[in-house]
PDB file of C-alpha atoms in Angstrom:
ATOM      1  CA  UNK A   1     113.857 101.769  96.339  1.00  0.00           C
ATOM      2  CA  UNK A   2     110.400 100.763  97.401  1.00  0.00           C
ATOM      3  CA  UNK A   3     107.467 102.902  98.460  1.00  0.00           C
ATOM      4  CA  UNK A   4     105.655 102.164 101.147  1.00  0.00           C
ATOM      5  CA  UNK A   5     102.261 101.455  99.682  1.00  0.00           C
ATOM      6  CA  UNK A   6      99.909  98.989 100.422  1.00  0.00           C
ATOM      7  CA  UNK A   7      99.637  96.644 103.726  1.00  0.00           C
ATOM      8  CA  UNK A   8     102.982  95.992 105.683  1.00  0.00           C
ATOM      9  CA  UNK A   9     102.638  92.739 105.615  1.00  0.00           C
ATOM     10  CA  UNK A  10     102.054  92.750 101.712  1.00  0.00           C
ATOM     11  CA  UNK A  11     105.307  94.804 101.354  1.00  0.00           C
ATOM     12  CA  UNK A  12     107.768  91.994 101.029  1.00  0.00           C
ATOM     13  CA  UNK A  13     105.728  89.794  98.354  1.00  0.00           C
ATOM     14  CA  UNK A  14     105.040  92.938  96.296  1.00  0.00           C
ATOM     15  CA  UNK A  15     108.968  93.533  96.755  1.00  0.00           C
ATOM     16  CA  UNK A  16     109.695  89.768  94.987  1.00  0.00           C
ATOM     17  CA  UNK A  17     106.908  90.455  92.892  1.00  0.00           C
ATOM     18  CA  UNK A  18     108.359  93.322  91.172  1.00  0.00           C
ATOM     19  CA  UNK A  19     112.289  92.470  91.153  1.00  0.00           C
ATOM     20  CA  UNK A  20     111.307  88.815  89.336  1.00  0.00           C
ATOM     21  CA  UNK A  21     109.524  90.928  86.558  1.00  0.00           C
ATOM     22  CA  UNK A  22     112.743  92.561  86.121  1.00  0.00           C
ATOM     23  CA  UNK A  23     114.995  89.973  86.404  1.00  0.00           C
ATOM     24  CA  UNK A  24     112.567  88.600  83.661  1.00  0.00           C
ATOM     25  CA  UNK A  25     113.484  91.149  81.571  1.00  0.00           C
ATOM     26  CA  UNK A  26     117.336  91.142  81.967  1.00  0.00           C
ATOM     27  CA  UNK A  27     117.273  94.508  84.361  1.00  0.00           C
ATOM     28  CA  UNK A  28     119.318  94.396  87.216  1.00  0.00           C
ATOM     29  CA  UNK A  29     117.603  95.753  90.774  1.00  0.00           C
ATOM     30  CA  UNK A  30     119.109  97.795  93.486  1.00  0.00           C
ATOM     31  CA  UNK A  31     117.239  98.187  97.218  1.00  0.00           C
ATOM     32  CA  UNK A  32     118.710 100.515  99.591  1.00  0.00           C
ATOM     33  CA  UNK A  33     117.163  99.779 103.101  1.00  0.00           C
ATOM     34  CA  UNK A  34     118.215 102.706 105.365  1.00  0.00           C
ATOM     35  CA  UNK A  35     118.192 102.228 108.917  1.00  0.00           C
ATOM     36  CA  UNK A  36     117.884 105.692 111.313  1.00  0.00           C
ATOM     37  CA  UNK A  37     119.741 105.788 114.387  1.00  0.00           C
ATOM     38  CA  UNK A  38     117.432 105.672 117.288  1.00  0.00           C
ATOM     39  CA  UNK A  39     114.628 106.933 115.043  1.00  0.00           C
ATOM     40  CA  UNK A  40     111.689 107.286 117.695  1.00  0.00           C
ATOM     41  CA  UNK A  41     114.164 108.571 120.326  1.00  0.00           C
ATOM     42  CA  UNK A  42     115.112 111.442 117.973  1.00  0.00           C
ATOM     43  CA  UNK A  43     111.269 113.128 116.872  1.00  0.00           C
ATOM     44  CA  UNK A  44     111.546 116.626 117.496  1.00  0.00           C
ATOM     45  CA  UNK A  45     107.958 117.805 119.359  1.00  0.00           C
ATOM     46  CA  UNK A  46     108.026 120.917 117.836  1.00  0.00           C
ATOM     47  CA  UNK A  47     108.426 119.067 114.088  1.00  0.00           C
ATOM     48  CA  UNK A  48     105.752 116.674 114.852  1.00  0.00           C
ATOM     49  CA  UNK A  49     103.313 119.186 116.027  1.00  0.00           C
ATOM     50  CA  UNK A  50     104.046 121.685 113.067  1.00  0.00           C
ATOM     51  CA  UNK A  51     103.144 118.563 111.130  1.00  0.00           C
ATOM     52  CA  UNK A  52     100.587 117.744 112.543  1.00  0.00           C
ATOM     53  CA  UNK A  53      98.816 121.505 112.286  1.00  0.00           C
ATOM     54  CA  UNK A  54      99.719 122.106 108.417  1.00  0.00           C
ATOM     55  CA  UNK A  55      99.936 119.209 107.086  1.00  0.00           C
ATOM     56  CA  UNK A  56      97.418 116.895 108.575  1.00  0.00           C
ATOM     57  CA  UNK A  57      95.098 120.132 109.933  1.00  0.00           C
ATOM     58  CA  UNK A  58      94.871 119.094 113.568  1.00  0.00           C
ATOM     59  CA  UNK A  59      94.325 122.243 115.325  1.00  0.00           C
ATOM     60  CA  UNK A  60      92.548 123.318 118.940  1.00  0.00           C
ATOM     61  CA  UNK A  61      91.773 120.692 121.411  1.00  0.00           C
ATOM     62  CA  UNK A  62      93.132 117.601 119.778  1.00  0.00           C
ATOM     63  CA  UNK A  63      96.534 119.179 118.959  1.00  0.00           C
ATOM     64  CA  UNK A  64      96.822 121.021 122.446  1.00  0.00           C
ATOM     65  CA  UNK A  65      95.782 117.848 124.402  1.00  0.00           C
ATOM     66  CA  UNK A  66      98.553 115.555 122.057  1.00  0.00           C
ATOM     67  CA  UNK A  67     100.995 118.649 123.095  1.00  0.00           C
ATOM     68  CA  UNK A  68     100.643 118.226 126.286  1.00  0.00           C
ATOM     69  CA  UNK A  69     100.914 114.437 126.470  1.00  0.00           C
ATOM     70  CA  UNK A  70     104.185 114.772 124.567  1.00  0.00           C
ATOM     71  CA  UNK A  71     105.413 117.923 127.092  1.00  0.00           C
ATOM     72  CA  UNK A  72     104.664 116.155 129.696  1.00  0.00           C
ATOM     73  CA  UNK A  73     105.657 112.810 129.394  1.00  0.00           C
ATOM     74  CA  UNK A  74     108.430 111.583 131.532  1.00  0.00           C
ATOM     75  CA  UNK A  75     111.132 108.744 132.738  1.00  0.00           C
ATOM     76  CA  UNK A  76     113.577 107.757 135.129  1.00  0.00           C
ATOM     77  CA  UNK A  77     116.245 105.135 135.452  1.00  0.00           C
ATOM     78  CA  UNK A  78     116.895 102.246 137.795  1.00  0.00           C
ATOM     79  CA  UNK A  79     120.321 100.546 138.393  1.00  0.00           C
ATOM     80  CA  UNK A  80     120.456  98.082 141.109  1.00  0.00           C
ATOM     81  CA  UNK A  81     118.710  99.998 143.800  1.00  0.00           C
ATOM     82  CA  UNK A  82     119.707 103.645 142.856  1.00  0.00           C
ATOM     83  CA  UNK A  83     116.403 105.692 141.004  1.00  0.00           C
ATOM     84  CA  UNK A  84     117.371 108.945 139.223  1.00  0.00           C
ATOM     85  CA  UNK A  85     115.430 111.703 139.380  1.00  0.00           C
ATOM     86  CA  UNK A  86     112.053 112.373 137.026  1.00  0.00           C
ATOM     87  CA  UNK A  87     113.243 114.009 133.816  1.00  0.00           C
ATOM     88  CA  UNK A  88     110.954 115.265 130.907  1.00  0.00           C
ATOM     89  CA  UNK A  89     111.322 113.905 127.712  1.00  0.00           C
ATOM     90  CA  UNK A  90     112.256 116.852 125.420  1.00  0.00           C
ATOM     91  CA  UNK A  91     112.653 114.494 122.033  1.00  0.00           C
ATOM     92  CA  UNK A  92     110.740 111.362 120.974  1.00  0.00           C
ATOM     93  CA  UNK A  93     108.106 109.509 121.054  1.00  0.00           C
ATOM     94  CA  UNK A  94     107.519 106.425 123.279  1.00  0.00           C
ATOM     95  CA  UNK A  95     108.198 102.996 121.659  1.00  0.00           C
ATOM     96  CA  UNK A  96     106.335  99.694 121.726  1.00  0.00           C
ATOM     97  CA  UNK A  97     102.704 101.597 121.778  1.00  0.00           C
ATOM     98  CA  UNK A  98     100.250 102.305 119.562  1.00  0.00           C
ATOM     99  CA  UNK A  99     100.369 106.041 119.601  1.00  0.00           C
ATOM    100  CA  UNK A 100     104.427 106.122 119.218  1.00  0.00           C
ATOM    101  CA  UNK A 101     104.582 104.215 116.415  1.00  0.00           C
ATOM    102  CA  UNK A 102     101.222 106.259 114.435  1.00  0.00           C
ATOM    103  CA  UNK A 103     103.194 109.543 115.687  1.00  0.00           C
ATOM    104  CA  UNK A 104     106.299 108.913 113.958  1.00  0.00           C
ATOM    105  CA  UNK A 105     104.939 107.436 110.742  1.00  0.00           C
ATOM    106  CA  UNK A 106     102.829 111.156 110.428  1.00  0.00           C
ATOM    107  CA  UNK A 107     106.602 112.334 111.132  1.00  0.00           C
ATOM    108  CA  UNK A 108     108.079 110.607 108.422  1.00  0.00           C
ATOM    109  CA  UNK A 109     104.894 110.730 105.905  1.00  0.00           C
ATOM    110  CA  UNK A 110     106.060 112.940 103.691  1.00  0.00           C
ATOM    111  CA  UNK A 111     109.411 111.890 103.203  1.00  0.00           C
ATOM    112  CA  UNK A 112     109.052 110.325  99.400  1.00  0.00           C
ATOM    113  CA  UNK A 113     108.123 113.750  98.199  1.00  0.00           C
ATOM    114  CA  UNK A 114     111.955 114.382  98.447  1.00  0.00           C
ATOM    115  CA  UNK A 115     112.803 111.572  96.452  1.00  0.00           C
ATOM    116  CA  UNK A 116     109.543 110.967  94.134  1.00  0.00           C
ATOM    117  CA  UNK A 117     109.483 107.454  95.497  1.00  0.00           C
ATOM    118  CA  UNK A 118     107.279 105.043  93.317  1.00  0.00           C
ATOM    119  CA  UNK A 119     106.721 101.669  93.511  1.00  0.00           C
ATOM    120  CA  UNK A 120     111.289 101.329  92.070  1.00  0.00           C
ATOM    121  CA  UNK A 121     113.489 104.455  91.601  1.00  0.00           C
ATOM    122  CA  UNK A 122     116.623 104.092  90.428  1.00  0.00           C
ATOM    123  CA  UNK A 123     118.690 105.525  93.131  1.00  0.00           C
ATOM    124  CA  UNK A 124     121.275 107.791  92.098  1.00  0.00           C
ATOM    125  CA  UNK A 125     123.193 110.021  94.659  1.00  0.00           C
ATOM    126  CA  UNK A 126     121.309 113.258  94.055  1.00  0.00           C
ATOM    127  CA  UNK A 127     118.368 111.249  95.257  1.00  0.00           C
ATOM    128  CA  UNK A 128     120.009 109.964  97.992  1.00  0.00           C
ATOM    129  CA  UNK A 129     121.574 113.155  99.380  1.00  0.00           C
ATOM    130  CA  UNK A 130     117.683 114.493  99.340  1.00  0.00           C
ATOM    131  CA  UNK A 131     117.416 112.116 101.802  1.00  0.00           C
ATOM    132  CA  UNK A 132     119.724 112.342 104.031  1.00  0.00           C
ATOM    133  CA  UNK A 133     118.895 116.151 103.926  1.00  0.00           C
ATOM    134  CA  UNK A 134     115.104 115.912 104.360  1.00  0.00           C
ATOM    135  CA  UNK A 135     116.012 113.941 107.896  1.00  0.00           C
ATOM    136  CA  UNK A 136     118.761 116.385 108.884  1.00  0.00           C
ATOM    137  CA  UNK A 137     116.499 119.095 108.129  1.00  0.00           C
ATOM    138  CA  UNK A 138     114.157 117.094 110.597  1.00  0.00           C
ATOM    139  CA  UNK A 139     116.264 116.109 113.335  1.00  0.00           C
ATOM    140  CA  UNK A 140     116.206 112.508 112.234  1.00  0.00           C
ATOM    141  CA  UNK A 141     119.943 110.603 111.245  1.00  0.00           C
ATOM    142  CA  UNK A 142     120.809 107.903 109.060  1.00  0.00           C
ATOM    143  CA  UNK A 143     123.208 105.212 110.681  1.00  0.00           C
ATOM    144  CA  UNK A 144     125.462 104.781 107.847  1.00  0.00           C
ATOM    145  CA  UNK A 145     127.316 101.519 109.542  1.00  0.00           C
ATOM    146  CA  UNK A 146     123.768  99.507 109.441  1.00  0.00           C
ATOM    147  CA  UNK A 147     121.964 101.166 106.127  1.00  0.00           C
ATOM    148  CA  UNK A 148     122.679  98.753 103.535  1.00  0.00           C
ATOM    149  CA  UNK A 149     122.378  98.358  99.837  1.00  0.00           C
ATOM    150  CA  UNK A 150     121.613  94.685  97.799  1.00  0.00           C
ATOM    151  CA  UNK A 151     121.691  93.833  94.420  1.00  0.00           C
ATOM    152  CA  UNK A 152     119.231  91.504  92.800  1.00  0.00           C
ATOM    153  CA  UNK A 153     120.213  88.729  90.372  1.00  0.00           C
ATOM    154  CA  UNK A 154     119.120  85.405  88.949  1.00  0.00           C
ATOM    155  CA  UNK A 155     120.104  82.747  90.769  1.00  0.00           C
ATOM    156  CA  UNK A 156     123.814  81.350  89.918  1.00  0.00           C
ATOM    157  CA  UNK A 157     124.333  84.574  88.275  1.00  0.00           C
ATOM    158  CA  UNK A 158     126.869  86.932  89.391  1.00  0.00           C
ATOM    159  CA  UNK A 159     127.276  91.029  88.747  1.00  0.00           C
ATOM    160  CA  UNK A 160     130.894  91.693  87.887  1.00  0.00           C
ATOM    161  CA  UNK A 161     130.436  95.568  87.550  1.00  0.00           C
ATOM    162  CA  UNK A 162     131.993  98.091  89.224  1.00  0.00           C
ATOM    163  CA  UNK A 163     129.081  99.589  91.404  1.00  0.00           C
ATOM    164  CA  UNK A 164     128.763 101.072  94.903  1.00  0.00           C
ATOM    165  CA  UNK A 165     126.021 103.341  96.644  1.00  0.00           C
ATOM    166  CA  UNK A 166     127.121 106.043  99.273  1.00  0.00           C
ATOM    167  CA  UNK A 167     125.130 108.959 100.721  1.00  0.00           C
ATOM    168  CA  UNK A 168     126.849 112.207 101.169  1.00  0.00           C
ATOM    169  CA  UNK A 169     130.251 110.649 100.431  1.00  0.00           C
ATOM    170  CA  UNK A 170     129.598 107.851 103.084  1.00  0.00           C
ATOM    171  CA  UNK A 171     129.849 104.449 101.417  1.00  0.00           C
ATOM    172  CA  UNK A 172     127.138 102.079 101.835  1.00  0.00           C
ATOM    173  CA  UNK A 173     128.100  98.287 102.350  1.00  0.00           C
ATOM    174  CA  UNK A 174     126.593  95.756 100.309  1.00  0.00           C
ATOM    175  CA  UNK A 175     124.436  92.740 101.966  1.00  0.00           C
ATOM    176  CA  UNK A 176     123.253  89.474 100.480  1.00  0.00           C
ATOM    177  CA  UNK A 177     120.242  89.342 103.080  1.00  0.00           C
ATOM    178  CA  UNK A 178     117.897  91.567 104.673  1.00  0.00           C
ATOM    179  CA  UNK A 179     115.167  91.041 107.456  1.00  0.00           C
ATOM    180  CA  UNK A 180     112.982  93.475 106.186  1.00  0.00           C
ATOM    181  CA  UNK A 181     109.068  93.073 108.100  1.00  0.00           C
ATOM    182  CA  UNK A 182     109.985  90.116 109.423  1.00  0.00           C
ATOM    183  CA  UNK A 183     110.930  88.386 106.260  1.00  0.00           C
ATOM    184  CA  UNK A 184     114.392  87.717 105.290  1.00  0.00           C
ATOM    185  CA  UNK A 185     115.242  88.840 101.747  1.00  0.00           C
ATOM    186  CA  UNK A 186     117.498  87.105  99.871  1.00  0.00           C
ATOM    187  CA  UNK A 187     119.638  88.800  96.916  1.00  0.00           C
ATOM    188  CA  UNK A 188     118.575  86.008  94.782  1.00  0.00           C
ATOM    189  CA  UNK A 189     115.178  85.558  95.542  1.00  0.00           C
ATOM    190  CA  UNK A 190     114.866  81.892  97.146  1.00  0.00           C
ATOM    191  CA  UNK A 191     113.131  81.569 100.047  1.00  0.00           C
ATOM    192  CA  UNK A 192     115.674  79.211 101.644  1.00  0.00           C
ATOM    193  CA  UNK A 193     116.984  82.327 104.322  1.00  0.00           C
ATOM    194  CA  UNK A 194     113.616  82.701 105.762  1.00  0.00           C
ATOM    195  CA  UNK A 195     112.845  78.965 106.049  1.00  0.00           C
ATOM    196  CA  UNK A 196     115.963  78.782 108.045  1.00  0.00           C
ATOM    197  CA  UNK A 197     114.479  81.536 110.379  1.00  0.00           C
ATOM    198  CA  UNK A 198     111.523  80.265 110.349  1.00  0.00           C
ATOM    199  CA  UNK A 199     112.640  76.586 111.398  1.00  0.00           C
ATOM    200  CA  UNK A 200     115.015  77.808 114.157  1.00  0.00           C
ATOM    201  CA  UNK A 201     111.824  80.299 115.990  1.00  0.00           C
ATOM    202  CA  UNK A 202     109.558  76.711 115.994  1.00  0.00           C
ATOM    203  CA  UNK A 203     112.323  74.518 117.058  1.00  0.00           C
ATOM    204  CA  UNK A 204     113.031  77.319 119.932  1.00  0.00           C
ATOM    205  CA  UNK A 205     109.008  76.917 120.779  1.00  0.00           C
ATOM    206  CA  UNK A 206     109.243  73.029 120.942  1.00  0.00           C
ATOM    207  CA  UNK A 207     111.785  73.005 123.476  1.00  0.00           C
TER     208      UNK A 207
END
């Protein structure tokens, strides 16, 4: 696994950067990319606040004022031309702002403390049940159908060794590709995937 140091948009050369070294040296990497099922939907208030308070020390106006945006924050839904009613948000944070996504990344923060995530941990199941604990613990769920595991090799090169991930006795599928920041990742490192993407989005623009 890979921490999340540095600038997001750094993550993915820092990612090839590091798994060439190895291949370099004959090691074989694993990356697990878990994927949480509707992540921001799920942030429990009262988690985020307690978080906010010990670990961050926001306390008085700034934490009661954030409170009560999150208390009071509300939706409704339209089909054709029926409205429902106004309903308060008990859970989550609102997507596709600023503020959503900075709340739940100070929800999540401390989640490679579970695991001692740095820089590549070999990711055995005892780490991986950690995991999947630390988010049950706060109200946060991994969606074992889409969290996926790849192995890195040399190109031409193929792994015959018997070798699968699973979390809590669910069994993780394996993927050759990943679109991980933006930027597909290829099991064997080539760049070829991403080009592809790449090409289609500017041919999409031209027309």
């Amino acid at each position: 696994m890979v921490s999340g140091e540095g600038c997001p948009q750094n993550r993915p050369l820092m990612i090839y950067k590091i798994f060439l070294q190895n291949l370099n040296k004959g090691l074989v990497n694993c990356s697990i990319f878990l994927d949480l099922a509707k992540a921001f939907d799920t942030v429990n208030h009262d988690v985020l606040l307690h978080n906010l308070d010990i670990q961050y020390g926001m306390k008085g106006l700034p934490l009661s004022l954030l409170k009560n945006y999150l208390e009071n924050y509300s939706h409704y839904v339209v089909i054709n031309d029926s409205r429902s009613e106004m309903a308060k948000f008990t859970c989550g944070v609102p997507q596709g702002s600023t503020l959503g996504s900075l709340l739940f990344l100070l929800y999540v923060n401390d989640l490679p403390l579970v695991s001692n995530f740095k820089t590549i941990l070999f990711a055995d199941n005892t780490v991986l049940e950690s995991v999947d604990n630390w988010l049950k613990y706060n109200k946060l769920s991994l969606n074992y159908s889409k969290t996926k595991y790849m192995l890195f090799t040399k190109q031409n090169e193929y792994i015959n060794i018997n070798f699968n991930v699973q979390i809590n006795n669910h069994l993780l599928s394996r993927t050759e590709c990943v679109k991980y920041l933006g930027v597909i990742i290829d099991d064997k490192l080539i760049w070829k995937p991403h080009i592809t993407l790449f090409k289609n989005k500017f041919l999409k623009r031209q027309v």
